[in-house]
């Protein structure tokens, strides 16, 4: 793989362009949301916000992606699939954000859009198992539709905290970008990088406290775009067990969705019935703030992406498997240490992972408490050494 400085600058400019398009288009999209009545009003305890927040923010992400790819990427049938299918899924999302469409209507529309992508040539037609290509034959069509619809809904299901789904999409894009660059797929890598740039452009308005939500407009589009891009690029890599790479990259939203469906079906509810049992809800119930919960899930997604990148053929010349396992173990170990620290309110405010609003008075009071605790401990120790019974 050889990329000259001109290509690097070209790609960097494309990403910046996508960022600026999405960033500058978000304010007018927010105004449009109020005009259309696409506003999320918190009327139940499932919502994590307490004030009306406009939706359809995903329109800015879609526009930033399409405009940038039109300017910087050569036209291809694969790119047109994302533009056209993305437009259809964005329209579906806007209608849902305004009128709250029934789940079955959205599901049928998603299947139709996915079938259109498959008809245009976006298919998982084989898997590479141990260096041997296995054709999927007649299973190719339904499997690809299942993947596109599944990941589209997974990104929508996990969109429950400020900046969560958009940030996870951006992290997944960066993981796919690294995999594609290591595999020499420059054009596909640039398309993925542009999508990441559009996500980053929207995030300043979407992080806690959010001023606008992506809504189904953005979550469905990002899920659709990532699923199609993974089929067009990552699934078709020549690496051994290449089909595992996208599964690892998207393991967090896929896992959360599978557990949500199982949880709802086992309790006699519809798989599409909204509830407050997602992983991000559980973290908030444990005592983490929205920002802290989002950071934890970002870290999990990044760790999974890191594992996928290290599993790519071009990453290590020798000892790839062993090095990948070691890096994964180290990453998980560091994450667990931080997670345990964050569970303690006393440690959380000193970690830097949450907002530290400590005043001078707070610090001095804390030091005094520590001195008193140390003195009490010493008194108990002296009593024990003298044979006295501790209280």
Short mmCIF file of C-alpha atoms in Angstrom, two decimals:
data_model
loop_
_atom_site.label_atom_id
_atom_site.label_comp_id
_atom_site.label_asym_id
_atom_site.label_seq_id
_atom_site.Cartn_x
_atom_site.Cartn_y
_atom_site.Cartn_z
CA UNK A 1 0.00 0.00 0.00
CA UNK A 2 1.44 3.35 -1.07
CA UNK A 3 -0.33 6.68 -0.65
CA UNK A 4 1.39 9.93 -1.59
CA UNK A 5 1.05 13.22 0.24
CA UNK A 6 -1.37 14.59 -2.39
CA UNK A 7 -3.86 11.79 -1.77
CA UNK A 8 -3.54 12.29 1.98
CA UNK A 9 -4.25 16.03 1.70
CA UNK A 10 -7.11 15.34 -0.73
CA UNK A 11 -8.73 12.97 1.76
CA UNK A 12 -8.18 15.35 4.69
CA UNK A 13 -9.82 18.20 2.78
CA UNK A 14 -12.77 15.93 1.94
CA UNK A 15 -13.27 15.04 5.60
CA UNK A 16 -13.05 18.70 6.66
CA UNK A 17 -15.53 19.60 3.93
CA UNK A 18 -18.02 16.98 5.19
CA UNK A 19 -17.54 18.27 8.74
CA UNK A 20 -18.22 21.87 7.71
CA UNK A 21 -21.25 20.97 5.58
CA UNK A 22 -22.85 19.02 8.42
CA UNK A 23 -21.91 21.64 11.03
CA UNK A 24 -23.21 24.64 9.09
CA UNK A 25 -26.38 22.88 7.90
CA UNK A 26 -27.44 21.78 11.40
CA UNK A 27 -28.80 25.21 12.55
CA UNK A 28 -31.16 25.60 9.54
CA UNK A 29 -32.23 21.95 9.93
CA UNK A 30 -33.03 22.70 13.59
CA UNK A 31 -35.21 25.64 12.50
CA UNK A 32 -36.90 23.38 9.93
CA UNK A 33 -37.63 20.78 12.62
CA UNK A 34 -39.61 23.33 14.65
CA UNK A 35 -41.46 24.43 11.51
CA UNK A 36 -42.44 20.82 10.68
CA UNK A 37 -43.30 19.90 14.25
CA UNK A 38 -40.56 17.26 14.37
CA UNK A 39 -39.89 17.77 18.08
CA UNK A 40 -39.37 15.14 20.76
CA UNK A 41 -41.45 16.15 23.78
CA UNK A 42 -40.60 14.06 26.89
CA UNK A 43 -43.93 12.67 28.06
CA UNK A 44 -42.73 9.36 29.57
CA UNK A 45 -40.01 8.16 31.95
CA UNK A 46 -38.13 6.42 29.12
CA UNK A 47 -36.87 9.74 27.82
CA UNK A 48 -33.51 10.91 29.17
CA UNK A 49 -34.18 14.62 28.51
CA UNK A 50 -36.57 17.00 30.25
CA UNK A 51 -37.26 19.62 27.59
CA UNK A 52 -38.52 19.57 23.97
CA UNK A 53 -35.69 18.76 21.54
CA UNK A 54 -36.01 19.08 17.74
CA UNK A 55 -35.46 15.97 15.62
CA UNK A 56 -34.47 15.28 11.95
CA UNK A 57 -30.86 16.34 12.66
CA UNK A 58 -29.77 13.41 10.51
CA UNK A 59 -30.77 15.47 7.48
CA UNK A 60 -27.64 17.60 8.02
CA UNK A 61 -25.47 14.46 8.22
CA UNK A 62 -27.00 13.05 5.01
CA UNK A 63 -26.62 16.36 3.16
CA UNK A 64 -23.02 16.76 4.31
CA UNK A 65 -22.17 13.24 3.18
CA UNK A 66 -23.88 13.48 -0.22
CA UNK A 67 -22.53 16.93 -1.11
CA UNK A 68 -18.98 15.96 -0.16
CA UNK A 69 -18.96 12.61 -1.96
CA UNK A 70 -20.36 14.32 -5.06
CA UNK A 71 -17.45 16.75 -4.99
CA UNK A 72 -14.58 14.43 -4.06
CA UNK A 73 -15.48 10.85 -5.05
CA UNK A 74 -15.72 9.35 -8.55
CA UNK A 75 -19.26 8.36 -9.45
CA UNK A 76 -20.02 4.66 -9.06
CA UNK A 77 -23.03 2.40 -8.81
CA UNK A 78 -22.04 1.59 -5.24
CA UNK A 79 -22.02 5.27 -4.24
CA UNK A 80 -25.33 5.89 -6.02
CA UNK A 81 -26.81 3.05 -3.95
CA UNK A 82 -26.00 4.96 -0.77
CA UNK A 83 -27.28 8.26 -2.18
CA UNK A 84 -30.61 6.89 -3.45
CA UNK A 85 -31.24 4.36 -0.70
CA UNK A 86 -30.08 6.94 1.84
CA UNK A 87 -32.56 9.48 0.45
CA UNK A 88 -35.38 6.96 0.78
CA UNK A 89 -34.42 6.05 4.35
CA UNK A 90 -34.05 9.75 5.28
CA UNK A 91 -37.56 10.50 3.95
CA UNK A 92 -38.86 7.54 5.96
CA UNK A 93 -37.07 8.88 9.03
CA UNK A 94 -38.45 12.40 8.60
CA UNK A 95 -42.00 11.07 8.27
CA UNK A 96 -41.51 8.98 11.40
CA UNK A 97 -40.03 11.91 13.35
CA UNK A 98 -43.08 14.01 12.46
CA UNK A 99 -45.96 11.51 12.43
CA UNK A 100 -44.61 8.59 14.56
CA UNK A 101 -45.23 5.87 11.97
CA UNK A 102 -46.22 2.35 13.09
CA UNK A 103 -43.26 0.00 13.46
CA UNK A 104 -44.52 -2.45 10.81
CA UNK A 105 -44.69 0.28 8.15
CA UNK A 106 -41.10 1.32 8.87
CA UNK A 107 -39.98 -2.31 8.82
CA UNK A 108 -41.57 -3.04 5.44
CA UNK A 109 -40.09 0.16 3.99
CA UNK A 110 -36.64 -0.78 5.30
CA UNK A 111 -36.90 -4.22 3.69
CA UNK A 112 -37.88 -2.60 0.37
CA UNK A 113 -34.94 -0.17 0.54
CA UNK A 114 -32.56 -3.01 1.42
CA UNK A 115 -33.88 -5.06 -1.51
CA UNK A 116 -33.15 -2.08 -3.75
CA UNK A 117 -29.55 -2.02 -2.52
CA UNK A 118 -29.19 -5.75 -3.20
CA UNK A 119 -30.75 -5.35 -6.65
CA UNK A 120 -28.13 -2.71 -7.46
CA UNK A 121 -25.33 -5.21 -6.72
CA UNK A 122 -24.63 -4.74 -2.99
CA UNK A 123 -24.51 -8.40 -1.92
CA UNK A 124 -22.66 -10.67 0.48
CA UNK A 125 -22.09 -13.40 -2.10
CA UNK A 126 -19.35 -15.37 -0.32
CA UNK A 127 -17.39 -15.69 2.88
CA UNK A 128 -13.69 -16.38 3.30
CA UNK A 129 -13.29 -19.23 5.77
CA UNK A 130 -9.67 -20.13 6.52
CA UNK A 131 -8.55 -18.95 3.09
CA UNK A 132 -11.27 -20.91 1.29
CA UNK A 133 -14.06 -18.99 -0.44
CA UNK A 134 -17.52 -20.36 0.26
CA UNK A 135 -20.28 -19.19 -2.07
CA UNK A 136 -23.58 -18.35 -0.38
CA UNK A 137 -25.61 -19.03 -3.51
CA UNK A 138 -29.31 -18.47 -2.95
CA UNK A 139 -28.70 -17.34 0.63
CA UNK A 140 -26.85 -14.25 -0.61
CA UNK A 141 -29.99 -12.15 -1.19
CA UNK A 142 -31.83 -12.78 2.13
CA UNK A 143 -28.60 -12.63 4.16
CA UNK A 144 -27.67 -9.23 2.71
CA UNK A 145 -31.18 -7.87 3.27
CA UNK A 146 -31.07 -9.20 6.84
CA UNK A 147 -27.69 -7.50 7.45
CA UNK A 148 -28.80 -4.13 6.05
CA UNK A 149 -32.14 -4.07 7.87
CA UNK A 150 -30.58 -5.43 11.06
CA UNK A 151 -27.76 -2.88 11.28
CA UNK A 152 -30.12 -0.06 10.25
CA UNK A 153 -32.36 -0.85 13.22
CA UNK A 154 -29.40 -1.52 15.54
CA UNK A 155 -28.15 2.03 15.10
CA UNK A 156 -31.66 3.29 15.73
CA UNK A 157 -32.18 1.15 18.84
CA UNK A 158 -28.97 2.37 20.48
CA UNK A 159 -29.85 6.03 19.90
CA UNK A 160 -30.97 6.64 23.49
CA UNK A 161 -28.50 9.15 24.93
CA UNK A 162 -27.18 12.48 23.68
CA UNK A 163 -24.51 11.86 21.05
CA UNK A 164 -24.48 8.08 21.52
CA UNK A 165 -25.54 6.69 18.14
CA UNK A 166 -23.79 9.45 16.17
CA UNK A 167 -20.56 8.99 18.13
CA UNK A 168 -20.63 5.20 17.82
CA UNK A 169 -21.23 5.57 14.08
CA UNK A 170 -18.21 7.88 13.83
CA UNK A 171 -16.03 5.43 15.79
CA UNK A 172 -17.23 2.55 13.61
CA UNK A 173 -16.38 4.62 10.53
CA UNK A 174 -12.84 5.18 11.81
CA UNK A 175 -12.43 1.45 12.48
CA UNK A 176 -13.65 0.62 8.97
CA UNK A 177 -11.39 3.32 7.56
CA UNK A 178 -8.31 1.75 9.15
CA UNK A 179 -9.30 -1.72 7.93
CA UNK A 180 -9.88 -0.51 4.37
CA UNK A 181 -6.68 1.54 4.25
CA UNK A 182 -4.64 -1.42 5.49
CA UNK A 183 -6.27 -3.49 2.74
CA UNK A 184 -5.45 -0.92 0.03
CA UNK A 185 -9.09 0.09 -0.63
CA UNK A 186 -8.47 3.84 -0.92
CA UNK A 187 -11.78 4.89 -2.54
CA UNK A 188 -13.95 2.95 -0.08
CA UNK A 189 -11.82 4.26 2.79
CA UNK A 190 -12.38 7.86 1.68
CA UNK A 191 -16.16 7.38 1.49
CA UNK A 192 -16.15 6.00 5.03
CA UNK A 193 -13.92 8.88 6.20
CA UNK A 194 -16.34 11.40 4.68
CA UNK A 195 -19.23 9.79 6.57
CA UNK A 196 -17.19 10.08 9.78
CA UNK A 197 -16.54 13.76 9.02
CA UNK A 198 -20.27 14.39 8.63
CA UNK A 199 -20.93 12.68 11.97
CA UNK A 200 -18.27 14.78 13.71
CA UNK A 201 -19.80 17.93 12.20
CA UNK A 202 -23.15 17.12 13.80
CA UNK A 203 -21.81 15.99 17.19
CA UNK A 204 -21.18 19.50 18.65
CA UNK A 205 -24.96 20.06 18.53
CA UNK A 206 -25.81 16.53 19.68
CA UNK A 207 -23.56 15.96 22.70
CA UNK A 208 -25.02 16.39 26.17
CA UNK A 209 -26.89 18.66 26.67
CA UNK A 210 -28.15 18.11 23.12
CA UNK A 211 -29.66 20.96 21.17
CA UNK A 212 -30.94 18.66 18.41
CA UNK A 213 -31.40 14.91 17.95
CA UNK A 214 -30.62 12.89 14.84
CA UNK A 215 -34.03 11.25 15.20
CA UNK A 216 -34.90 8.24 13.08
CA UNK A 217 -33.78 10.41 10.15
CA UNK A 218 -30.14 10.20 11.18
CA UNK A 219 -30.03 6.87 13.03
CA UNK A 220 -31.65 4.99 10.16
CA UNK A 221 -29.46 6.69 7.54
CA UNK A 222 -26.24 5.97 9.43
CA UNK A 223 -27.25 2.35 9.98
CA UNK A 224 -28.12 1.96 6.30
CA UNK A 225 -24.96 3.69 5.06
CA UNK A 226 -22.67 1.70 7.38
CA UNK A 227 -24.32 -1.59 6.45
CA UNK A 228 -24.02 -0.92 2.72
CA UNK A 229 -20.43 0.32 3.03
CA UNK A 230 -19.46 -2.75 5.04
CA UNK A 231 -20.95 -5.05 2.38
CA UNK A 232 -19.28 -3.14 -0.45
CA UNK A 233 -15.90 -2.97 1.28
CA UNK A 234 -15.16 -4.97 4.42
CA UNK A 235 -17.12 -8.14 3.62
CA UNK A 236 -15.34 -8.41 0.27
CA UNK A 237 -11.79 -8.21 1.65
CA UNK A 238 -9.49 -11.11 0.87
CA UNK A 239 -8.42 -11.51 4.49
CA UNK A 240 -8.93 -14.85 6.21
CA UNK A 241 -12.22 -14.76 8.15
CA UNK A 242 -12.89 -11.26 6.75
CA UNK A 243 -16.61 -11.62 7.55
CA UNK A 244 -15.75 -11.46 11.28
CA UNK A 245 -14.32 -7.93 10.98
CA UNK A 246 -17.64 -6.06 10.45
CA UNK A 247 -19.31 -8.23 13.11
CA UNK A 248 -16.66 -7.12 15.63
CA UNK A 249 -16.81 -3.45 14.57
CA UNK A 250 -20.60 -3.33 15.04
CA UNK A 251 -20.75 -5.79 17.96
CA UNK A 252 -22.01 -3.16 20.45
CA UNK A 253 -25.15 -1.99 18.57
CA UNK A 254 -25.82 -5.51 17.26
CA UNK A 255 -25.50 -7.06 20.73
CA UNK A 256 -27.67 -4.40 22.35
CA UNK A 257 -30.34 -4.93 19.68
CA UNK A 258 -30.33 -8.73 20.00
CA UNK A 259 -30.69 -8.51 23.78
CA UNK A 260 -33.48 -5.93 23.41
CA UNK A 261 -35.41 -8.19 21.01
CA UNK A 262 -34.97 -11.25 23.23
CA UNK A 263 -35.96 -9.25 26.33
CA UNK A 264 -39.12 -7.93 24.70
CA UNK A 265 -40.17 -11.23 23.13
CA UNK A 266 -39.62 -13.12 26.41
CA UNK A 267 -41.81 -10.59 28.23
CA UNK A 268 -44.56 -10.94 25.62
CA UNK A 269 -43.98 -7.57 23.97
CA UNK A 270 -43.36 -6.57 20.37
CA UNK A 271 -39.65 -6.61 19.35
CA UNK A 272 -40.13 -2.99 18.28
CA UNK A 273 -41.83 -1.85 21.50
CA UNK A 274 -39.70 0.85 23.13
CA UNK A 275 -38.54 0.20 26.68
CA UNK A 276 -35.96 1.34 29.21
CA UNK A 277 -33.81 -1.78 29.29
CA UNK A 278 -31.00 -0.90 26.88
CA UNK A 279 -27.38 -0.96 27.98
CA UNK A 280 -27.21 2.82 28.14
CA UNK A 281 -30.27 2.88 30.40
CA UNK A 282 -28.65 0.30 32.69
CA UNK A 283 -25.52 2.45 33.02
CA UNK A 284 -27.59 5.49 33.97
CA UNK A 285 -29.52 3.39 36.50
CA UNK A 286 -26.18 2.32 38.02
CA UNK A 287 -25.45 5.96 38.84
CA UNK A 288 -23.48 7.12 35.82
CA UNK A 289 -24.43 10.42 34.21
CA UNK A 290 -25.38 10.65 30.55
CA UNK A 291 -21.93 11.92 29.62
CA UNK A 292 -20.19 9.18 31.59
CA UNK A 293 -22.43 6.47 30.12
CA UNK A 294 -21.74 7.70 26.60
CA UNK A 295 -17.98 7.75 27.23
CA UNK A 296 -18.10 4.17 28.53
CA UNK A 297 -19.97 2.96 25.45
CA UNK A 298 -17.63 4.94 23.18
CA UNK A 299 -14.73 3.13 24.84
CA UNK A 300 -16.33 -0.29 24.33
CA UNK A 301 -17.00 0.47 20.66
CA UNK A 302 -13.43 1.74 20.19
CA UNK A 303 -11.95 -1.38 21.83
CA UNK A 304 -13.99 -3.61 19.52
CA UNK A 305 -12.92 -1.52 16.53
CA UNK A 306 -9.31 -1.80 17.63
CA UNK A 307 -9.59 -5.59 17.77
CA UNK A 308 -11.07 -5.62 14.26
CA UNK A 309 -8.27 -3.42 12.91
CA UNK A 310 -5.54 -5.58 14.45
CA UNK A 311 -7.19 -8.66 12.97
CA UNK A 312 -6.74 -7.22 9.46
CA UNK A 313 -4.14 -8.99 7.30
CA UNK A 314 -2.02 -5.90 6.68
CA UNK A 315 -1.58 -4.95 10.34
CA UNK A 316 1.18 -7.29 11.53
CA UNK A 317 3.58 -9.32 9.42
CA UNK A 318 4.23 -11.95 12.10
CA UNK A 319 2.38 -13.09 15.20
CA UNK A 320 -0.79 -11.26 14.18
CA UNK A 321 -3.14 -13.39 16.25
CA UNK A 322 -1.00 -13.30 19.41
CA UNK A 323 -0.43 -9.54 19.17
CA UNK A 324 -4.11 -8.92 18.55
CA UNK A 325 -5.05 -10.94 21.64
CA UNK A 326 -2.46 -9.14 23.79
CA UNK A 327 -3.62 -5.70 22.68
CA UNK A 328 -7.26 -6.68 23.24
CA UNK A 329 -6.46 -7.97 26.74
CA UNK A 330 -4.57 -4.77 27.62
CA UNK A 331 -7.35 -2.58 26.25
CA UNK A 332 -10.05 -4.48 28.14
CA UNK A 333 -7.95 -4.43 31.34
CA UNK A 334 -7.48 -0.66 31.19
CA UNK A 335 -11.18 -0.22 30.45
CA UNK A 336 -12.17 -2.36 33.46
CA UNK A 337 -9.90 -0.30 35.75
CA UNK A 338 -11.53 2.92 34.56
CA UNK A 339 -15.02 1.40 34.84
CA UNK A 340 -14.41 0.38 38.46
CA UNK A 341 -13.07 3.84 39.26
CA UNK A 342 -16.08 5.48 37.67
CA UNK A 343 -18.48 3.39 39.76
CA UNK A 344 -17.19 5.08 42.91
CA UNK A 345 -18.59 8.62 43.30
CA UNK A 346 -15.50 9.59 45.33
CA UNK A 347 -13.12 8.50 42.56
CA UNK A 348 -15.33 9.65 39.71
CA UNK A 349 -14.89 13.36 40.40
CA UNK A 350 -11.10 12.98 40.43
CA UNK A 351 -10.83 10.85 37.30
CA UNK A 352 -11.26 13.64 34.75
CA UNK A 353 -13.83 11.50 32.92
CA UNK A 354 -16.66 13.63 34.28
CA UNK A 355 -17.11 17.33 34.94
CA UNK A 356 -15.03 18.41 37.94
CA UNK A 357 -16.76 21.34 39.65
CA UNK A 358 -14.74 21.13 42.86
CA UNK A 359 -14.22 24.44 44.65
CA UNK A 360 -11.41 25.36 47.05
CA UNK A 361 -13.83 24.84 49.95
CA UNK A 362 -14.77 21.38 48.64
CA UNK A 363 -11.10 20.39 48.38
CA UNK A 364 -10.23 21.61 51.89
CA UNK A 365 -13.30 19.85 53.33
CA UNK A 366 -12.28 16.64 51.59
CA UNK A 367 -8.75 16.87 52.99
CA UNK A 368 -10.16 17.41 56.47
CA UNK A 369 -12.39 14.36 56.11
CA UNK A 370 -9.37 12.32 55.03
CA UNK A 371 -7.41 13.48 58.10
CA UNK A 372 -10.28 12.56 60.42
CA UNK A 373 -10.66 9.15 58.78
CA UNK A 374 -6.92 8.52 59.12
CA UNK A 375 -6.99 9.58 62.80
CA UNK A 376 -9.92 7.27 63.53
CA UNK A 377 -8.08 4.42 61.84
CA UNK A 378 -4.97 5.03 63.95
CA UNK A 379 -7.04 5.09 67.17
CA UNK A 380 -8.56 1.74 66.28
CA UNK A 381 -5.11 0.35 65.50
CA UNK A 382 -3.73 1.50 68.88
CA UNK A 383 -6.65 -0.03 70.74
CA UNK A 384 -6.11 -3.31 68.96
CA UNK A 385 -2.35 -3.31 69.74
CA UNK A 386 -3.13 -2.71 73.46
CA UNK A 387 -5.43 -5.70 73.53
CA UNK A 388 -8.53 -3.59 73.78
CA UNK A 389 -11.58 -4.58 71.86
CA UNK A 390 -12.43 -2.39 68.90
CA UNK A 391 -15.99 -1.14 68.72
#
